[in-house]
XYZ file of C-alpha atoms in Angstrom:
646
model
C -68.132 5.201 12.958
C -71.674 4.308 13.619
C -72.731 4.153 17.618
C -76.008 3.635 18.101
C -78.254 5.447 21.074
C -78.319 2.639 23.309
C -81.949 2.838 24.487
C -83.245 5.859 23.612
C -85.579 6.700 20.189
C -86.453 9.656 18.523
C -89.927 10.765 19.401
C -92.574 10.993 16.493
C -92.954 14.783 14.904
C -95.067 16.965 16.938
C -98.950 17.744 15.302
C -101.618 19.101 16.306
C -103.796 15.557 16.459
C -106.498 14.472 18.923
C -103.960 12.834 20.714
C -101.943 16.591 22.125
C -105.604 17.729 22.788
C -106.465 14.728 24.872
C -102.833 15.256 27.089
C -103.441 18.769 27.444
C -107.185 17.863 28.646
C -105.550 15.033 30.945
C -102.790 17.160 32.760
C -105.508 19.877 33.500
C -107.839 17.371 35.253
C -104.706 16.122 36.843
C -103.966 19.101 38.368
C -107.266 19.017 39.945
C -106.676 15.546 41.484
C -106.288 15.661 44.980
C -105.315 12.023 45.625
C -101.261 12.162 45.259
C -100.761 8.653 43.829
C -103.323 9.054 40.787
C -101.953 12.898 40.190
C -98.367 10.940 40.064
C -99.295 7.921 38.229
C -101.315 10.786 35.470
C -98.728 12.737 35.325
C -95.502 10.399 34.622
C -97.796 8.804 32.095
C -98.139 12.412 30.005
C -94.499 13.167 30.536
C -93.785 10.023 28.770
C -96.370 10.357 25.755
C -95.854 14.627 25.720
C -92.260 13.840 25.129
C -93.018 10.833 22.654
C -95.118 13.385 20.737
C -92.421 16.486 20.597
C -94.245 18.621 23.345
C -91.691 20.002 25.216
C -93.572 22.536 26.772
C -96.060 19.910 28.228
C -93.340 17.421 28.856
C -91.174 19.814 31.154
C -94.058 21.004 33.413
C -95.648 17.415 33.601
C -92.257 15.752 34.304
C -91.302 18.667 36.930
C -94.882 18.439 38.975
C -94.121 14.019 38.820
C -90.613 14.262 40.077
C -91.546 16.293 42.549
C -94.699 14.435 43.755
C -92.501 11.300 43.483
C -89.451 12.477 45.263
C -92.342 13.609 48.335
C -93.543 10.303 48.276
C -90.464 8.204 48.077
C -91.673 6.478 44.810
C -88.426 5.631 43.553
C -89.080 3.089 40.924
C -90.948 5.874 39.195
C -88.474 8.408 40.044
C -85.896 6.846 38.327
C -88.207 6.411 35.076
C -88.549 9.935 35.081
C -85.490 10.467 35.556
C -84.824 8.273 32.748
C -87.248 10.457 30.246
C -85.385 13.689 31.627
C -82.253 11.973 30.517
C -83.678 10.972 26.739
C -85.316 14.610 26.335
C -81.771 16.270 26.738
C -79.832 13.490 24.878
C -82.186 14.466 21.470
C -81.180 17.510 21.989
C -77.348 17.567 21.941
C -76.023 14.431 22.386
C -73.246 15.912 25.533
C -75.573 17.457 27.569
C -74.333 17.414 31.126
C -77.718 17.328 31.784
C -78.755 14.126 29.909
C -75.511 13.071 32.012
C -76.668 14.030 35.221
C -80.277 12.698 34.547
C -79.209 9.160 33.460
C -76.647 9.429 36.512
C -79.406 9.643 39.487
C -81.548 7.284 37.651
C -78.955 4.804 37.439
C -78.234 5.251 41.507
C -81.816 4.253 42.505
C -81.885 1.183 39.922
C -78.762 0.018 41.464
C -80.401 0.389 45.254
C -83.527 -1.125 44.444
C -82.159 -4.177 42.517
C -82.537 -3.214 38.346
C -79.371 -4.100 37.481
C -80.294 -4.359 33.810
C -81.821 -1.052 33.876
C -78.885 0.309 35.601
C -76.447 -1.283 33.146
C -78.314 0.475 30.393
C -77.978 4.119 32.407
C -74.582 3.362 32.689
C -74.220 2.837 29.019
C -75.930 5.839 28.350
C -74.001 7.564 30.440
C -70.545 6.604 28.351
C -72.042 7.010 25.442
C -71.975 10.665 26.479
C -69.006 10.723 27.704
C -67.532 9.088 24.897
C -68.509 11.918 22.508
C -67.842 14.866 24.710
C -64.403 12.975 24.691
C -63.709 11.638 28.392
C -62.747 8.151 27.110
C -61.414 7.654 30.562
C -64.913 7.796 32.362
C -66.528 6.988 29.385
C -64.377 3.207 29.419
C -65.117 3.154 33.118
C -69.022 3.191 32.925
C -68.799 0.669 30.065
C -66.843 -1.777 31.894
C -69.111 -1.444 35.012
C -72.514 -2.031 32.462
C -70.791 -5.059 31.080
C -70.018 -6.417 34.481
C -74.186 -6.030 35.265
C -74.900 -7.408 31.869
C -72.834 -10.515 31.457
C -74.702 -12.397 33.986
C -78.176 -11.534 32.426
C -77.086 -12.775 28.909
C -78.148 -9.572 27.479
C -76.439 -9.690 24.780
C -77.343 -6.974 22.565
C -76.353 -4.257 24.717
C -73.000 -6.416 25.652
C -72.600 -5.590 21.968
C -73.040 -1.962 22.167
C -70.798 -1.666 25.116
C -68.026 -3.912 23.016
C -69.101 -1.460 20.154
C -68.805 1.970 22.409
C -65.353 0.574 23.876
C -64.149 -0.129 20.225
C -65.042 3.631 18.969
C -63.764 4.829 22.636
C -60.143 3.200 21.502
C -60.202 4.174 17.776
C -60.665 7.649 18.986
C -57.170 7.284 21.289
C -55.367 5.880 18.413
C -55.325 2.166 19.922
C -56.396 0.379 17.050
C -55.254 -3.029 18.148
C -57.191 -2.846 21.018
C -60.593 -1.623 19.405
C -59.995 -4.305 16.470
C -60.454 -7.063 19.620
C -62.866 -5.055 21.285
C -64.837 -4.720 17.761
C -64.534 -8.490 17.207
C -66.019 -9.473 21.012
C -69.110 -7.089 19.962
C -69.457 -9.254 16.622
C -68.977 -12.257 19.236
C -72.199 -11.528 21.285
C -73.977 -10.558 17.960
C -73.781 -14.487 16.880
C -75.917 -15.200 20.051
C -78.860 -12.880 18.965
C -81.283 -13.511 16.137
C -81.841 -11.213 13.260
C -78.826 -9.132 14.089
C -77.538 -9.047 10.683
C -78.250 -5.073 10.668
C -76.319 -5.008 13.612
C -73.233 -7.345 12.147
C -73.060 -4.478 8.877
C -72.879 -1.804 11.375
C -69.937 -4.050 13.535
C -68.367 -4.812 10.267
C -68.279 -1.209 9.333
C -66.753 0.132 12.572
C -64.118 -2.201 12.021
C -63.188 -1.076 8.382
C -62.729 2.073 9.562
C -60.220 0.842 12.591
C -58.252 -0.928 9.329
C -58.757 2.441 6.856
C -56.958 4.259 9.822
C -54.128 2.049 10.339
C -53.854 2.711 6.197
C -54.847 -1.140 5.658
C -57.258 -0.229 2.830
C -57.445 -3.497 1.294
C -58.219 -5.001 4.400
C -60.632 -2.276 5.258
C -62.892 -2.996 1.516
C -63.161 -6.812 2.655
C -64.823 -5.892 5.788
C -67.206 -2.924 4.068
C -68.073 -5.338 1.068
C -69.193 -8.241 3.680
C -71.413 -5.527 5.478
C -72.440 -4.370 1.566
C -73.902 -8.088 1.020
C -76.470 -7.873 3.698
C -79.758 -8.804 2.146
C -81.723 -6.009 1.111
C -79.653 -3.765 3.537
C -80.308 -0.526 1.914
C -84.435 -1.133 2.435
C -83.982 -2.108 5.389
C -81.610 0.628 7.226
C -80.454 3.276 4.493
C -78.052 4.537 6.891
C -75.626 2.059 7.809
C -75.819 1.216 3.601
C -74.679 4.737 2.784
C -72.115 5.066 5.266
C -70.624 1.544 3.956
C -71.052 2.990 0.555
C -69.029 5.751 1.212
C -65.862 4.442 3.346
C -65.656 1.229 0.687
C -65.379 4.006 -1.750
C -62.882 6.256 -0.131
C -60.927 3.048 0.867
C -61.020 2.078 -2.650
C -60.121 5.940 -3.798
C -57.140 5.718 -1.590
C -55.874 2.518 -3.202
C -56.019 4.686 -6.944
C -59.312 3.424 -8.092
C -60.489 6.808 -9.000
C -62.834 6.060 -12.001
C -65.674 4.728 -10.231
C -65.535 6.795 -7.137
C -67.630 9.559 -7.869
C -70.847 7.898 -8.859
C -70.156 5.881 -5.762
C -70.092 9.142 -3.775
C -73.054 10.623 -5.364
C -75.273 7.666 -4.246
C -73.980 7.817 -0.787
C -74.779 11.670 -0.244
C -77.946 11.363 -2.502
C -79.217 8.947 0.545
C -77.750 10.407 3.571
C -79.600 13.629 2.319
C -82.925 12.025 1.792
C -82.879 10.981 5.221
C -81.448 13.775 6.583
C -78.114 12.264 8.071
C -76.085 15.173 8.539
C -73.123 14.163 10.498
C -72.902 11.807 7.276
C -73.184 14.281 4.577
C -70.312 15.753 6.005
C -68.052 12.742 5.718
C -69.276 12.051 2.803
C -68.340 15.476 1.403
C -64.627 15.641 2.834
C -64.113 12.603 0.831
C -65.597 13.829 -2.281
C -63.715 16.912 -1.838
C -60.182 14.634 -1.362
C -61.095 13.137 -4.535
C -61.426 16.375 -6.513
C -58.074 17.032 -5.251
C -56.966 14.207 -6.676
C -58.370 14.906 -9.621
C -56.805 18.606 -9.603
C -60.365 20.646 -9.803
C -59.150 21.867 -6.563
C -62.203 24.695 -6.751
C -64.730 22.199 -6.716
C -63.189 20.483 -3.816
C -62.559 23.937 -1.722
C -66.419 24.220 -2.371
C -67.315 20.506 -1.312
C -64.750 21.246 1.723
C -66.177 24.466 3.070
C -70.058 23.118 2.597
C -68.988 20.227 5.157
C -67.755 22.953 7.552
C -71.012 24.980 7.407
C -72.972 21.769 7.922
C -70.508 20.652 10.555
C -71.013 24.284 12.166
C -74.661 23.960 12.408
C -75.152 20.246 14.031
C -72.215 21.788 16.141
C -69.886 18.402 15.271
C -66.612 19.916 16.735
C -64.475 16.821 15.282
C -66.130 17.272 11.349
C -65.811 21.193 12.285
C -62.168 20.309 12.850
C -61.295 17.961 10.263
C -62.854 20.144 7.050
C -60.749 23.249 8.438
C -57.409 20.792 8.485
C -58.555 19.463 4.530
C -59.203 23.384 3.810
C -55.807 24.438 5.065
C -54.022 21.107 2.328
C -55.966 22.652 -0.343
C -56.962 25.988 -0.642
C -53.301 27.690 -1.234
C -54.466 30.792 -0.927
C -56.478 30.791 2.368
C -54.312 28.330 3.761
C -52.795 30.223 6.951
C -56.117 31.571 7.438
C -57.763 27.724 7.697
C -54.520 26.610 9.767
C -55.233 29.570 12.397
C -58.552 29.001 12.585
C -57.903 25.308 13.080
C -55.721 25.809 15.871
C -57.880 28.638 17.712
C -61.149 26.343 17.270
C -58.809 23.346 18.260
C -57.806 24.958 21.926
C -61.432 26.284 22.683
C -63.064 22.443 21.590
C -60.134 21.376 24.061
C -61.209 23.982 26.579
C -64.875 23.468 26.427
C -64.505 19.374 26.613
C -62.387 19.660 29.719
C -64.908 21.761 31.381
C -67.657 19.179 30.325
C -65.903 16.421 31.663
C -65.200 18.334 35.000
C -69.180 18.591 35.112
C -69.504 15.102 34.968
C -66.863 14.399 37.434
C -68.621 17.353 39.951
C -72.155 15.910 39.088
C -71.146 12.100 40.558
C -69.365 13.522 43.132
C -72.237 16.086 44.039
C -74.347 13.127 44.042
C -72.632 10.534 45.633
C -73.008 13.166 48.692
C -76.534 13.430 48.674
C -76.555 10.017 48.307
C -74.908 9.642 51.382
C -76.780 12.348 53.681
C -79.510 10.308 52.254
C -78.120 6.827 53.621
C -77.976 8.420 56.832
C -80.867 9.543 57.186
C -82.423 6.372 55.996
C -80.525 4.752 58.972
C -82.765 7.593 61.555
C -85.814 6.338 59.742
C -85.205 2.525 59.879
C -85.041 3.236 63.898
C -87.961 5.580 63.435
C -89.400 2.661 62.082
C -88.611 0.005 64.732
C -89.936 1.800 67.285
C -93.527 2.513 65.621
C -93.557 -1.097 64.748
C -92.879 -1.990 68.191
C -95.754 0.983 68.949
C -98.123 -0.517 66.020
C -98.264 -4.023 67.951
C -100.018 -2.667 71.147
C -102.279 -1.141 68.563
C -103.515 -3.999 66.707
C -107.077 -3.141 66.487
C -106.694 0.770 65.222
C -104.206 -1.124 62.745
C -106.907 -3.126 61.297
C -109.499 -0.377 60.779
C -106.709 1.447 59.226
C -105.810 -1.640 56.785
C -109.588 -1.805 56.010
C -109.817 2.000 55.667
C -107.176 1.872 53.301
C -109.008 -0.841 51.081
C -111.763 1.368 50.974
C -110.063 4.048 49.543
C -107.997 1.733 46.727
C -111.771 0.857 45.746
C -113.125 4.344 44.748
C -109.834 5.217 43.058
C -110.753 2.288 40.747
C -113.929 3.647 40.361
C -112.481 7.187 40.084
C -109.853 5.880 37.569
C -112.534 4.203 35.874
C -115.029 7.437 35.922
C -111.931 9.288 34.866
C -111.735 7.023 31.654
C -115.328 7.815 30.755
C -115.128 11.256 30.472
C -111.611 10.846 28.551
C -114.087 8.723 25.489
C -116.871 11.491 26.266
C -114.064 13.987 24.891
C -112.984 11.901 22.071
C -116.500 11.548 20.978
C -116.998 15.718 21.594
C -115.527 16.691 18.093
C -117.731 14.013 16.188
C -121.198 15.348 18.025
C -120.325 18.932 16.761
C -119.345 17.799 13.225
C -122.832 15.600 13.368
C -125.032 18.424 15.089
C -124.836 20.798 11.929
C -126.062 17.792 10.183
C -129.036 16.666 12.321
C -130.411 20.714 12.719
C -130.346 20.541 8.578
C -132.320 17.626 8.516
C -134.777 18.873 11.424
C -135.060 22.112 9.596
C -136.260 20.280 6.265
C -138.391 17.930 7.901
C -140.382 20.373 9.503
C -140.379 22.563 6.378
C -141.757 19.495 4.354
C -144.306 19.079 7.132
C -145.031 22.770 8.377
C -145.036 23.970 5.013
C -145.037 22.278 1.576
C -147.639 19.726 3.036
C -149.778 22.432 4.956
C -149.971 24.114 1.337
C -151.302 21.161 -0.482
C -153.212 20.327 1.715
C -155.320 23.916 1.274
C -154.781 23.623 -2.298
C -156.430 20.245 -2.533
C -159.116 21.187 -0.007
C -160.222 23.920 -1.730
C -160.497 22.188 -5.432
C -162.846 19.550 -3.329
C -165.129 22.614 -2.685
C -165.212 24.049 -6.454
C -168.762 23.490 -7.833
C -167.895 21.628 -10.714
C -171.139 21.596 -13.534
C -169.444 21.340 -16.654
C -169.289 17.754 -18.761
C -168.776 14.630 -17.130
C -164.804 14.840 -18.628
C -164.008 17.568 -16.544
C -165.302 16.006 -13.388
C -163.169 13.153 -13.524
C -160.375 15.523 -13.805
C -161.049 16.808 -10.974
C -160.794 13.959 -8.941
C -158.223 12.347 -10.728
C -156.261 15.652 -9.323
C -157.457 15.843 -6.196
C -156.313 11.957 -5.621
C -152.744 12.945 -6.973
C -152.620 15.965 -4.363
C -153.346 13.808 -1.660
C -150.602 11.012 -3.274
C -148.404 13.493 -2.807
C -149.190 14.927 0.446
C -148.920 11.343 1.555
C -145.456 11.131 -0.214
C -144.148 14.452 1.663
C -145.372 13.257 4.940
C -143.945 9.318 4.931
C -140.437 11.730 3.800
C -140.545 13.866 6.931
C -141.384 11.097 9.558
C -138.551 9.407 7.485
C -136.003 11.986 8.028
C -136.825 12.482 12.076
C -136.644 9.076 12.604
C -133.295 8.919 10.995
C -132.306 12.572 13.031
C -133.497 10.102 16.627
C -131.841 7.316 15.449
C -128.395 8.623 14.705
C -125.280 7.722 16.784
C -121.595 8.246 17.184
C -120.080 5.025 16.553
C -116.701 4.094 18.497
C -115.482 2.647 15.351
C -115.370 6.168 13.466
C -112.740 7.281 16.647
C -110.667 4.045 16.174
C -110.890 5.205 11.938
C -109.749 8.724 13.209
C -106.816 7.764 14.746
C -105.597 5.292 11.894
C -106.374 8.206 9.916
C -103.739 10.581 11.697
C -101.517 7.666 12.034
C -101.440 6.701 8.130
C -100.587 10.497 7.161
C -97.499 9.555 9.758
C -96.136 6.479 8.204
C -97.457 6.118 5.199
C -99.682 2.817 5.512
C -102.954 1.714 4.383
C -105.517 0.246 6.761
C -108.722 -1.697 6.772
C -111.655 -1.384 9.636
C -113.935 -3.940 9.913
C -116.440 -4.517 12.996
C -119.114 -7.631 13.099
C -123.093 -6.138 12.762
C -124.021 -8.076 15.912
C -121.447 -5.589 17.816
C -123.334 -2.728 18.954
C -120.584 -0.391 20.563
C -123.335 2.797 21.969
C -124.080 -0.492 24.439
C -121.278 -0.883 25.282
C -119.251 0.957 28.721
C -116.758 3.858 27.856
C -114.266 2.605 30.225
C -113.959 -0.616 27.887
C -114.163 1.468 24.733
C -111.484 4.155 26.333
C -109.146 0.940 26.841
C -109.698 -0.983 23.706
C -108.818 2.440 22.357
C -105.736 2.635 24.356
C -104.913 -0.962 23.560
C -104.923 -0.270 19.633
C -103.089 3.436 20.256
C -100.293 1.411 21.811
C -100.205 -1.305 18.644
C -100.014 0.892 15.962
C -97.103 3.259 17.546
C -95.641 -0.462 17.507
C -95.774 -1.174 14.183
C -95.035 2.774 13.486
C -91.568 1.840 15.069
C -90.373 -1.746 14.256
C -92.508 -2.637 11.066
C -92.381 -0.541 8.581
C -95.860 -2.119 7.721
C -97.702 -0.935 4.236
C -101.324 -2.504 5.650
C -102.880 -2.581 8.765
C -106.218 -4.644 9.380
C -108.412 -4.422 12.232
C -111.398 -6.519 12.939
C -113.815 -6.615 15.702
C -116.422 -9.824 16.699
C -118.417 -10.396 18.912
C -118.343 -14.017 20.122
C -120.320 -15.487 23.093
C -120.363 -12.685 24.804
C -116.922 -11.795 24.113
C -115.356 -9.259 21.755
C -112.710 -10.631 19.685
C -110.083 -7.516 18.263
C -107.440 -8.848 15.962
C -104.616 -6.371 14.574
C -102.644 -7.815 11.589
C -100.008 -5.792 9.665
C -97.886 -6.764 7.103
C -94.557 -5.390 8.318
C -91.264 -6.927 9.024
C -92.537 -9.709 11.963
C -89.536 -11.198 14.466
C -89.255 -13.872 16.284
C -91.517 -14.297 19.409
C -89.234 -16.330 21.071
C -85.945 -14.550 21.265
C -87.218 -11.248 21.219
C -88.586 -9.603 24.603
C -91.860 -7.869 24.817
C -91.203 -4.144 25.467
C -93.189 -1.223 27.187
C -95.821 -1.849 24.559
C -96.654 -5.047 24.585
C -96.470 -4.770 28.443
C -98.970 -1.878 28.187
C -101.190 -4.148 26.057
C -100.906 -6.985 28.443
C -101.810 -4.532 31.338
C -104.796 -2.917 29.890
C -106.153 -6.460 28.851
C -105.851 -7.865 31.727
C -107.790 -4.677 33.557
C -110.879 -5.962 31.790
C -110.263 -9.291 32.493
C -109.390 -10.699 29.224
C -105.993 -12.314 27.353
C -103.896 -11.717 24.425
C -101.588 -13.487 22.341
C -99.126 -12.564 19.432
C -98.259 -14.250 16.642
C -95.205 -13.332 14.364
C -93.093 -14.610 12.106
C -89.712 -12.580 10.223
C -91.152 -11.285 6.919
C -94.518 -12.289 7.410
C -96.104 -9.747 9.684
C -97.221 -9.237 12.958
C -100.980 -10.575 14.622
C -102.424 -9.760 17.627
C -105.374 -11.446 18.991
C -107.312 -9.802 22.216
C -110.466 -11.667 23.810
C -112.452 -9.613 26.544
C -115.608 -10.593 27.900
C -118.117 -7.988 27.400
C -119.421 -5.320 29.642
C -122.148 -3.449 28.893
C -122.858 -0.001 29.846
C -125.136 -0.006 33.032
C -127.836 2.740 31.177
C -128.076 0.767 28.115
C -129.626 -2.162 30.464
């Protein structure tokens, strides 16, 4: 059955880019910073990008030095978040992780305190999710029920669905299939209250097939996968959730006796899920090919599809596919089969063993918790009288109050400027690698200008000067020869010179041009994804004028746009175009990708990032988008220019 993640996403495949060299460069001036709150606010951002990027190293010591820094200065909104990344670092790694548990678990505590009950409801889905496949359905239907309760009232109703969705797989697992049949059908409820959630309404309609294929309804079971089957263009748009219909509609239809079309069937299935590298699918996919080479009495080739799922199986540690090839193995491989049936059983009681102590571990990490939570409580009750009593102190000292307010205000200021200094120097790298790859280039050209100058020209110049002082006395012929050559030496000279003034004005007049950094990145990003792009910048626009700290965020602000369209459009083209207009620079991103609907769908971190950084230079953005017509974003910030360039 498919369940998907809840919130979290794969990060993008780690390489060495400018982007890991400009994190590593960040988190060692971060270390350096002596002001807590900018060290903390530096150093959750490069946890979150380090582990967005694959760096585990960097993530774990960045993440460590902000949790601590937060949990010293009683920052728990950002605690939680990191908490939250902890939680989605160990959850890509092995999916029942006590410690992706544990992580989600704390974060989901403070949300709850501080009021984020949709972030809490999406912990606590994350949190059964994990449960759910480590095989505590109890807890695992608990934490569900609790995220649904939190959700209802916000009308979120996509992650109602996956809770409906994890409850339905949570019952199918227990062997109550009338219950996750209505469970199944209230997730496909809430799907017909969200917009373009026909991906979604495949991957319902296939969870529910395979609640009918287990009761042995089979016919039942192909009407389901064939109305997930005729979503439009569904294998373009998410090749997984098309395989894995492709393959139970065919094992369904196997299982009713239509054997002649099943293998080709199977083939296409497994010839996608292996493109895409979709192991725990392969696996299915090959137990049922396997049962249908049984049928078909080549029992060798199916003892050979059989025992390849179990080594797959084996190595993405899937103790239920590791389980079920070894029970296929024992039905059909006569000669091995006590030795499959032992090893069954053996494997069977240490899964059973190892899942009980998991789900002890999550009961000891909530109750572990819940007690810190409580010393905590009480000692929040000390500090609230702590507190009364200062304020009660604080009144008789209004006036050292007001110098400390203004103090305060002070100090906000020059971390602005700080932040902003800090920016500069973050473009100053960027630009770093281009001066070095430009430097052998302007020493070239300063070497054969001075050449030309120094040399070649010094030499004709001799030359000429000493055929003016020959004493010519032959015929009149031979006279005009000589000054016809003497005027084409000094055409030349001329020639040589204009050429080496040429090429140092050119060496003073060279520059590093922002737009060859924004062409960089695209650059990295295309070898990525696969898309082509298009620059284009206005001639009027005259970016060394212009102040890094606007460039550094412009920068940002693009950054943030194309990992955007790297993870929701599958765009082919990119365009970006700069203009400057009264004073203002226009940037408009336009890709060609998938598009949704602006009105229905909620701006993410992204966008929110985007918003923030635009409105730090005091401009505005707005997004246009329609499904299957692409994505545009239009930025206008007033231009500032750099304070030396005035």
């Amino acid at each position: 059955m498919i369940q998907g993640d809840s919130d979290y996403e794969k990060p993008l495949p780690f390489n060495e880019s400018e982007q890991n060299k400009l994190l590593y460069t960040a988190y060692a001036k971060a270390l350096k910073e002596t002001n807590d709150s900018v060290k903390l606010s530096c150093l959750s951002k490069i946890s979150k990008e380090s582990n967005l990027f694959s760096d585990h190293t960097l993530f774990k010591k960045a993440n460590r030095l902000a949790v601590e820094l937060a949990e010293k200065s009683r920052n728990s909104s950002v605690l939680a978040n990191l908490y939250w990344d902890l939680g989605n670092f160990y959850t890509s790694n092995m999916p029942m992780n006590d410690s992706a548990f544990y992580y989600y678990y704390k974060a989901e505590k403070i949300q709850s305190e501080t009021g984020l009950h949709y972030n809490s409801a999406r912990m606590l889905l994350n949190m059964a999710i994990i449960q759910c496949n480590a095989k505590d359905y109890t807890g695992s239907e608990i934490n569900t029920f609790k995220a649904i309760a939190k959700l209802k009232p916000l009308h979120k109703y996509q992650q109602l669905f996956k809770c409906y969705n994890n409850l339905g797989i949570i019952y199918n697992e227990m062997g109550d299939y009338k219950k996750s049949l209505e469970v199944h059908f209230e997730a496909e409820k809430n799907l017909s209250k969200i917009n373009n959630s026909d991906i979604l309404l495949a991957s319902c309609l296939n969870n529910i097939g395979v609640v009918l294929s287990n009761q042995n309804k089979y016919a039942k079971a192909i009407s389901f996968f064939a109305k997930g089957l005729a979503t439009d263009q569904l294998l373009k748009r998410d090749p997984q959730v098309y395989a894995t219909l492709l393959d139970n509609i065919t094992y369904c239809r196997l299982k009713t006796g239509n054997i002649k079309s099943s293998l080709p069937l199977f083939k296409k299935a497994l010839g996608i899920r292996q493109k895409y590298h979709y192991y725990s699918g392969i696996v299915t996919n090959k137990l049922h090919m396997a049962e249908y080479h049984a049928i078909c009495k080549d029992t060798s080739r199916s003892i050979e599809e059989a025992s390849e799922a179990n080594k797959i199986a084996q190595k993405i540690h899937s103790n239920r596919d590791i389980l079920n090839s070894l029970l296929l193995l024992s039905k059909i491989d006569k000669r091995k089969n006590n030795h499959h049936a032992e090893k069954y059983i053996a494997l069977n009681d240490s899964f059973f063993k190892q899942e009980r102590i998991t789900r002890n571990k999550f009961e000891r990490i909530r109750f572990e918790t819940d007690e810190y939570i409580k010393e905590s409580q009480e000692q929040k009750k000390q500090k609230i009288l702590i507190l009364v009593i200062g304020i009660f102190t604080t009144l008789v000292g209004g006036l050292l109050y007001l110098v400390k307010y203004q103090n305060t205000k002070n100090k906000t200021l020059l971390l602005e400027r700080e932040q902003q200094k800090s920016n500069e120097e973050i473009y100053a790298l960027m630009i770093e690698q281009h001066n070095k790859i430009d430097e052998g280039k302007r020493q070239e050209r300063l070497r054969i200008s001075e050449e030309l100058h120094d040399g070649v020209l010094s030499s004709l110049f001799g030359v000429r000067m000493n055929i003016g002082f020959l004493n010519i006395v032959d015929e009149e012929k031979n006279i005009q020869n000589h000054n016809r050559f003497q005027k084409e030496l000094k055409n030349i000279e001329e020639e040589i010179r204009n050429l080496s003034h040429k090429l140092n004005n050119e060496l003073l007049s060279s520059d590093i041009d922002f737009i060859n950094i924004v062409h960089l990145l695209l650059e990295n990003q295309s070898t990525i994804s696969g898309f082509k792009y298009d620059i284009k910048s206005s001639p009027n626009l005259f970016w060394k004028l212009i102040c890094n700290n606007m460039k550094i965020n412009i920068y940002r602000i693009i950054q943030e746009a194309i990992q955007n369209i790297n993870k929701h459009a599958a765009a082919t083209q990119i365009t970006i175009q700069f203009n400057l207009i009264n004073n203002y620079i226009d940037l408009t991103i336009t890709d060609n990708g998938k598009g949704f609907n602006t009105k229905y769908v909620p701006r993410g971190i992204g966008l929110k990032n985007i918003a923030s950084r635009t409105k730090l230079l005091n401009g505005h953005f707005n997004l246009e988008s329609e499904i299957g017509k692409g994505t545009k974003l239009y930025i206008k910030i007033p231009l500032k220019i750099n304070n030396d360039a005035k």
